[in-house]
Coordinates of C-alpha atoms in Angstrom, one line a residue:
M1 CA 0.0 0.0 -0.2
V2 CA 1.2 3.5 -0.8
V3 CA 0.4 6.3 1.2
E4 CA 1.0 9.4 -1.0
L5 CA 1.9 12.5 1.0
L6 CA 1.7 15.9 -0.7
W7 CA 3.6 18.0 1.8
C8 CA 6.7 20.2 1.9
Y9 CA 9.6 19.0 3.8
S10 CA 13.3 20.1 4.3
V11 CA 16.1 17.7 5.1
C12 CA 19.7 18.2 6.2
G13 CA 22.0 19.2 3.4
L14 CA 19.5 21.3 1.5
E15 CA 21.4 24.7 1.3
G16 CA 22.0 24.8 4.9
L17 CA 18.4 24.5 6.2
N18 CA 17.9 23.0 9.6
V19 CA 17.5 19.3 10.1
T20 CA 13.6 18.6 10.2
E21 CA 11.5 15.5 10.2
L22 CA 9.8 13.8 7.3
H23 CA 7.0 12.3 9.4
D24 CA 4.9 15.5 9.8
V25 CA 2.0 13.8 8.2
A26 CA -0.3 15.8 5.8
E27 CA -3.6 16.7 7.3
G28 CA -6.0 14.0 7.5
H29 CA -3.6 11.1 6.9
G30 CA -2.9 8.4 9.6
Y31 CA -6.1 9.2 11.7
G32 CA -7.7 6.0 11.1
G33 CA -10.7 6.9 9.0
S34 CA -13.2 9.7 9.2
R35 CA -13.6 9.6 13.1
R36 CA -12.3 12.7 14.6
P37 CA -9.3 11.8 16.9
L38 CA -9.1 12.7 20.8
M39 CA -7.6 16.3 21.0
V40 CA -5.4 16.9 24.0
G41 CA -4.4 20.3 25.3
L42 CA -0.9 21.5 25.9
S43 CA 0.4 22.0 29.5
L44 CA 3.2 24.1 30.1
I45 CA 5.8 23.7 33.0
Y46 CA 6.2 27.2 34.2
G47 CA 8.5 26.1 37.0
A48 CA 11.1 24.7 34.7
A49 CA 12.5 28.1 33.9
A50 CA 13.9 28.4 37.5
K51 CA 15.7 25.2 36.8
G52 CA 17.2 26.4 33.5
A53 CA 15.2 23.9 31.7
V54 CA 14.1 26.1 28.6
C55 CA 13.6 25.5 24.8
L56 CA 16.1 27.0 22.4
D57 CA 14.5 30.4 22.6
G58 CA 14.1 30.4 26.4
T59 CA 10.5 29.6 26.6
V60 CA 9.1 26.9 29.0
P61 CA 8.8 23.3 28.0
G62 CA 5.4 21.5 27.7
Y63 CA 3.7 18.3 27.2
H64 CA 0.1 16.8 26.5
I65 CA -1.5 14.5 29.1
H66 CA -4.5 12.4 28.9
R67 CA -5.5 10.7 32.3
G68 CA -5.7 6.9 32.5
Y69 CA -8.6 5.0 34.2
G70 CA -9.7 1.7 35.4
S71 CA -7.0 -0.9 35.1
G72 CA -4.7 1.6 33.6
A73 CA -5.1 4.3 36.2
N74 CA -1.5 3.6 37.6
S75 CA 0.3 2.8 34.1
W76 CA 2.1 5.4 32.3
L77 CA 3.1 5.9 28.8
I78 CA 5.6 8.6 28.0
H79 CA 6.1 9.3 24.3
L80 CA 9.1 11.6 23.3
E81 CA 8.2 13.7 20.2
G82 CA 10.7 13.7 17.4
G83 CA 11.6 16.5 14.9
G84 CA 15.3 16.1 13.7
W85 CA 18.3 18.1 15.2
C86 CA 19.9 21.3 14.8
D87 CA 23.7 21.2 14.3
T88 CA 24.8 24.7 13.7
I89 CA 24.0 28.2 15.1
R90 CA 22.2 29.2 11.8
N91 CA 20.0 26.1 12.0
C92 CA 19.3 26.6 15.7
V93 CA 18.3 30.2 15.3
Y94 CA 16.0 29.3 12.6
R95 CA 14.5 26.4 14.7
K96 CA 13.8 28.5 17.8
K97 CA 11.2 30.6 15.6
T98 CA 9.3 27.3 15.1
H99 CA 7.5 24.7 17.3
R100 CA 10.7 22.7 17.3
G101 CA 12.4 25.5 19.4
S102 CA 9.8 27.4 21.2
S103 CA 6.6 26.7 23.1
T104 CA 5.2 29.8 21.7
Y105 CA 4.6 28.3 18.5
M106 CA 3.4 24.8 19.7
E107 CA -0.2 23.7 18.8
K108 CA -2.4 24.1 21.8
E109 CA -4.0 20.9 21.0
I110 CA -2.9 17.9 19.2
P111 CA -4.5 14.5 18.1
F112 CA -3.8 11.3 20.3
I113 CA -3.8 8.6 17.7
G114 CA -1.7 5.5 17.3
I115 CA 0.0 4.4 20.4
L116 CA -1.6 7.4 22.2
S117 CA -5.0 6.7 21.2
S118 CA -8.0 6.5 23.8
R119 CA -9.8 3.9 21.8
P120 CA -9.5 0.2 22.7
D121 CA -10.2 -0.7 19.1
E122 CA -7.2 1.4 18.0
N123 CA -4.9 0.9 20.9
P124 CA -5.8 -2.3 22.7
D125 CA -2.9 -2.6 25.3
F126 CA -2.5 1.1 26.3
F127 CA -5.7 2.9 25.6
N128 CA -6.6 3.4 29.4
W129 CA -3.2 4.3 30.6
N130 CA -2.1 7.7 31.5
R131 CA -0.7 8.8 28.1
V132 CA 1.8 11.8 27.7
K133 CA 3.4 13.3 24.7
V134 CA 6.4 15.4 25.5
R135 CA 7.0 18.1 23.2
Y136 CA 10.6 18.6 21.6
C137 CA 12.1 22.0 21.6
D138 CA 15.8 21.6 22.3
G139 CA 17.0 20.1 19.0
A140 CA 19.3 17.5 20.6
S141 CA 17.1 14.6 21.5
F142 CA 16.6 15.9 25.1
S143 CA 20.3 15.5 25.7
G144 CA 22.1 19.0 25.5
D145 CA 23.3 21.3 28.4
S146 CA 25.0 24.4 27.1
Q147 CA 24.1 27.8 25.8
H148 CA 25.2 30.5 23.1
Q149 CA 24.8 33.7 24.6
A150 CA 25.3 35.9 21.4
S151 CA 22.7 34.0 19.5
Q152 CA 20.4 33.9 22.6
L153 CA 20.2 30.3 22.3
H154 CA 19.6 27.8 25.2
F155 CA 20.7 24.2 24.7
K156 CA 19.0 22.6 27.8
G157 CA 17.5 19.4 26.6
H158 CA 18.7 17.3 29.3
R159 CA 17.3 19.6 31.9
I160 CA 14.0 19.7 30.0
W161 CA 13.9 16.0 30.4
R162 CA 14.4 16.2 34.1
A163 CA 12.1 18.9 34.6
V164 CA 9.4 17.0 32.7
M165 CA 10.0 13.9 34.6
E166 CA 9.9 15.7 37.9
D167 CA 6.5 17.4 37.0
L168 CA 4.9 14.0 35.8
M169 CA 6.1 12.3 39.1
S170 CA 4.3 15.0 41.0
Q171 CA 1.2 14.4 38.8
G172 CA 1.0 10.8 40.1
M173 CA 3.5 9.0 38.1
R174 CA 5.5 8.1 41.1
H175 CA 2.8 5.8 42.0
A176 CA 2.9 3.9 38.6
N177 CA 3.0 0.1 38.6
Q178 CA 3.7 0.1 35.0
A179 CA 5.6 2.4 32.8
L180 CA 6.7 2.7 29.1
L181 CA 9.0 5.2 27.8
S182 CA 8.6 5.5 24.0
G183 CA 9.7 8.0 21.3
C184 CA 9.7 8.8 17.5
S185 CA 12.7 9.5 15.3
A186 CA 14.9 12.0 17.2
G187 CA 12.5 11.1 20.3
G188 CA 13.4 7.4 19.4
V189 CA 17.1 8.2 20.0
A190 CA 16.0 10.0 23.3
S191 CA 14.2 7.0 24.4
I192 CA 17.2 5.0 24.1
L193 CA 19.6 7.7 25.8
R194 CA 17.3 8.3 28.7
C195 CA 16.0 4.8 29.1
D196 CA 17.9 3.7 32.2
E197 CA 17.4 7.2 33.7
F198 CA 13.7 6.6 33.2
R199 CA 14.0 3.0 34.9
S200 CA 15.8 4.8 37.9
L201 CA 12.7 6.8 38.7
F202 CA 10.6 3.9 40.0
P203 CA 11.1 1.0 42.5
G204 CA 12.3 -2.3 41.5
T205 CA 8.5 -3.6 41.4
T206 CA 7.6 -1.3 38.7
R207 CA 7.5 -2.9 35.3
V208 CA 9.5 -0.4 33.2
K209 CA 10.5 -0.9 29.7
C210 CA 11.5 1.5 26.7
L211 CA 10.4 1.6 23.0
S212 CA 12.3 3.3 20.2
D213 CA 10.3 3.8 17.0
G214 CA 12.3 5.0 13.9
G215 CA 15.3 5.8 16.1
L216 CA 17.9 3.4 14.9
F217 CA 20.1 5.8 12.9
L218 CA 23.2 4.2 11.5
D219 CA 26.7 5.7 11.0
A220 CA 26.5 4.7 7.5
L221 CA 28.4 5.6 4.3
D222 CA 26.3 8.0 2.0
I223 CA 26.4 7.6 -1.8
S224 CA 29.5 9.6 -2.1
G225 CA 31.5 7.7 0.5
G226 CA 31.2 10.3 3.0
R227 CA 29.3 10.3 6.6
T228 CA 26.8 12.8 6.3
L229 CA 24.9 11.9 9.5
R230 CA 28.1 11.5 11.5
R231 CA 28.9 15.3 10.5
I232 CA 25.4 16.3 11.6
F233 CA 25.6 14.3 15.0
G234 CA 29.2 15.6 15.6
G235 CA 27.8 19.3 15.3
V236 CA 24.9 18.6 17.6
V237 CA 27.1 16.8 20.2
N238 CA 29.7 19.6 20.1
L239 CA 27.5 22.7 19.9
Q240 CA 24.8 21.7 22.4
G241 CA 27.1 20.1 25.1
V242 CA 25.7 16.6 24.8
R243 CA 28.6 14.7 26.1
N244 CA 27.9 14.7 29.8
S245 CA 24.4 13.1 29.3
L246 CA 25.6 10.3 27.3
P247 CA 26.1 6.8 28.9
L248 CA 29.6 6.3 30.3
T249 CA 29.5 2.8 29.2
C250 CA 29.8 4.2 25.8
T251 CA 31.9 7.4 26.1
N252 CA 34.5 5.3 28.1
R253 CA 35.4 3.5 24.9
L254 CA 34.3 5.8 22.2
N255 CA 34.1 9.4 21.1
P256 CA 30.9 11.3 22.1
T257 CA 29.7 11.6 18.4
L258 CA 29.7 7.9 17.9
C259 CA 27.9 7.4 21.2
F260 CA 25.0 9.6 19.9
F261 CA 24.4 6.8 17.4
P262 CA 22.0 4.1 19.0
Q263 CA 23.9 1.3 17.4
H264 CA 26.9 1.9 20.0
M265 CA 24.6 2.2 22.9
I266 CA 21.8 -0.4 22.6
S267 CA 23.6 -3.4 23.9
S268 CA 24.6 -1.7 27.1
I269 CA 21.1 -0.5 28.0
K270 CA 20.1 -2.5 31.2
T271 CA 16.3 -1.7 30.9
P272 CA 14.3 -3.9 28.4
L273 CA 14.2 -2.2 25.1
F274 CA 12.2 -2.7 21.9
L275 CA 13.4 -1.4 18.5
L276 CA 10.8 -0.7 16.0
N277 CA 12.2 0.3 12.7
T278 CA 11.9 0.1 9.0
A279 CA 14.9 -1.4 7.1
Y280 CA 14.6 1.3 4.5
D281 CA 13.9 4.3 6.8
T282 CA 12.9 7.1 4.6
W283 CA 14.5 9.9 6.7
Q284 CA 17.8 8.1 6.6
V285 CA 17.6 7.4 2.8
Q286 CA 16.8 11.1 2.1
A287 CA 18.8 13.1 4.9
S288 CA 21.8 10.6 5.6
L289 CA 22.4 8.1 2.7
A290 CA 21.5 10.3 -0.4
P291 CA 20.9 14.0 0.5
P292 CA 21.0 16.3 -2.4
M293 CA 24.3 18.0 -1.1
V294 CA 26.2 14.7 -2.1
D295 CA 24.2 14.1 -5.2
P296 CA 24.9 17.0 -7.5
R297 CA 23.8 15.4 -10.6
G298 CA 20.5 14.5 -9.1
Y299 CA 21.0 10.7 -9.9
W300 CA 19.0 9.8 -6.7
N301 CA 16.2 12.4 -7.1
A302 CA 13.5 10.0 -8.3
C303 CA 14.5 7.1 -5.9
R304 CA 14.7 9.5 -2.8
K305 CA 10.9 10.5 -3.3
N306 CA 9.7 7.1 -4.6
Y307 CA 11.0 3.7 -3.8
A308 CA 9.3 2.3 -7.0
R309 CA 11.6 4.5 -9.2
C310 CA 14.9 3.3 -7.8
T311 CA 17.2 1.6 -10.2
T312 CA 18.7 -1.9 -9.5
P313 CA 22.0 -0.5 -8.4
Q314 CA 20.3 2.0 -6.0
I315 CA 18.1 -1.0 -4.5
N316 CA 21.4 -2.9 -4.0
F317 CA 22.9 0.2 -2.1
L318 CA 19.7 0.2 0.1
Q319 CA 19.9 -3.7 0.6
A320 CA 23.4 -3.2 2.0
F321 CA 22.0 -0.5 4.3
R322 CA 19.6 -3.2 5.5
H323 CA 22.3 -5.7 6.0
Q324 CA 24.3 -3.1 8.2
M325 CA 21.1 -2.5 10.2
L326 CA 20.6 -6.2 11.1
R327 CA 24.4 -6.4 11.8
S328 CA 24.2 -3.5 14.4
I329 CA 21.5 -5.3 16.2
R330 CA 22.9 -8.7 16.3
R331 CA 24.4 -8.5 20.0
F332 CA 21.1 -6.6 21.1
S333 CA 18.9 -9.2 19.8
G334 CA 20.7 -12.0 21.8
S335 CA 19.2 -10.7 25.1
K336 CA 15.9 -12.3 25.9
K337 CA 14.6 -9.0 27.7
N338 CA 14.8 -6.9 24.3
G339 CA 12.4 -6.8 21.4
L340 CA 12.5 -6.2 17.7
F341 CA 10.2 -5.3 14.9
I342 CA 12.3 -4.6 11.7
N343 CA 10.0 -4.5 8.7
S344 CA 11.1 -4.0 5.2
C345 CA 9.3 -0.8 4.5
F346 CA 10.0 2.6 3.1
A347 CA 8.6 4.7 6.0
H348 CA 9.6 6.5 9.1
C349 CA 8.0 6.2 12.6
Q350 CA 5.1 3.8 12.7
T351 CA 3.6 4.2 16.5
E352 CA 2.2 7.8 15.8
R353 CA 0.1 6.8 12.8
Q354 CA -3.1 5.0 13.3
D355 CA -2.8 3.2 10.0
T356 CA 0.5 1.7 10.9
W357 CA 0.0 1.1 14.7
F358 CA -3.2 -0.7 14.7
A359 CA -5.8 -1.1 11.9
P360 CA -7.1 -3.8 9.7
N361 CA -4.4 -3.4 7.0
S362 CA -1.4 -2.6 9.3
P363 CA 1.9 -3.7 8.5
R364 CA 2.7 -7.3 9.8
I365 CA 5.7 -9.8 10.1
R366 CA 4.5 -13.4 10.3
N367 CA 0.9 -12.3 10.6
K368 CA 1.5 -9.9 13.6
G369 CA 1.0 -6.3 13.7
I370 CA 3.1 -3.5 15.3
A371 CA 0.9 -2.9 18.3
Q372 CA 0.2 -6.6 19.0
S373 CA 3.9 -7.3 18.9
V374 CA 4.8 -4.4 21.3
G375 CA 2.1 -5.5 23.7
N376 CA 3.2 -9.1 23.5
W377 CA 7.0 -7.9 24.6
Y378 CA 5.8 -5.4 27.1
F379 CA 3.5 -7.8 29.0
D380 CA 5.8 -10.7 28.5
R381 CA 3.1 -12.6 26.6
S382 CA 5.9 -13.7 24.2
G383 CA 9.3 -12.8 23.1
V384 CA 9.4 -10.8 19.9
K385 CA 12.4 -10.8 17.5
A386 CA 10.5 -10.0 14.2
I387 CA 12.8 -9.4 11.2
D388 CA 11.1 -9.1 7.8
C389 CA 12.5 -10.4 4.5
P390 CA 14.0 -7.9 2.1
Y391 CA 12.2 -5.7 -0.2
P392 CA 10.1 -6.4 -2.2
C393 CA 8.6 -9.4 -0.3
D394 CA 6.3 -7.5 2.1
N395 CA 3.0 -6.6 0.7
T396 CA 1.8 -5.1 4.1
C397 CA 4.0 -1.9 4.1
H398 CA 2.5 1.6 4.1
N399 CA 5.2 3.0 2.1
L400 CA 5.7 6.6 1.8
V401 CA 5.9 8.5 -1.5
F402 CA 7.0 12.1 -1.8
E403 CA 6.2 14.7 -4.6

């Protein structure tokens, strides 16, 4: 199935524009039919400023919360918003004038769909939990702690994380008997980086696990033989003072930039972790593997936008990327506590869309969908190590096409 998205986007490498996400879905797509989704208001943390926990422009951070009930009254799902990164002063200055860098520009209400849905027929395992979407306004996956006075930029992502967690604990999360930290894209990176910190908030009797959706960004060679994403991540880590919030288990053996890549961290995360990723992640194809800046002749223009227009050599290049992804998770997948769902689709983030999270025609591996697989793993109903066969064997994908 092809989901055609007619929307404007910008990616890293496009004339210096800031790194933005490719999963801001066009209006109306992914809502699961004509039913209007639950709209949840924005809550700002006004006390965060006193702790130095502010967005890029100095405004206070926020989140959206919908309270649980019944059997889910003491269960908490925390979902970290994605939205790329800013790796230069110019990019961050641009970003602070958007909802990715300022709570001033954040939507006052957002739809809760997919893993955040309140409907049991759309979200069977988590519909009645306390569900929270944490807004992303720091540009470094909730991990920076620095500032740039001349540009009036505040790089306080790690402080935002702590301020949000403190606020939610005071809202009742301290009494949780079950908790799941999830995140999409840059939020998926954060759900890995902050996973063990999240676990430390709760007593040992609380079931705590983490889920990363579309966050397995690889330190891969681009089509020119360079490392576009390593350059971007290096800029983020150095500009925003990320080093001190990275796991010591990684920085003790590798440089901080490499430790921002999940592949170098996942095996040392102590808390049970689930990786949900597409083998041909569209963000990585467009912004890391074949960005326009390393494709001056435009050889990849058509393939970048539509997988069906890729040549055989281009598909072979993407198959090699898939093989690298599978190699990067080999040790991680050997642990019984961890879970996997790697499907061979051209997409990016699958928990936030209703049509990919849980719907009659959702993507499947061995006849099990994403929501069922995540639920089976979280509740220990069964182990989940689902790895799809390579493209083009999967006809359940909701592939993205850009125009």
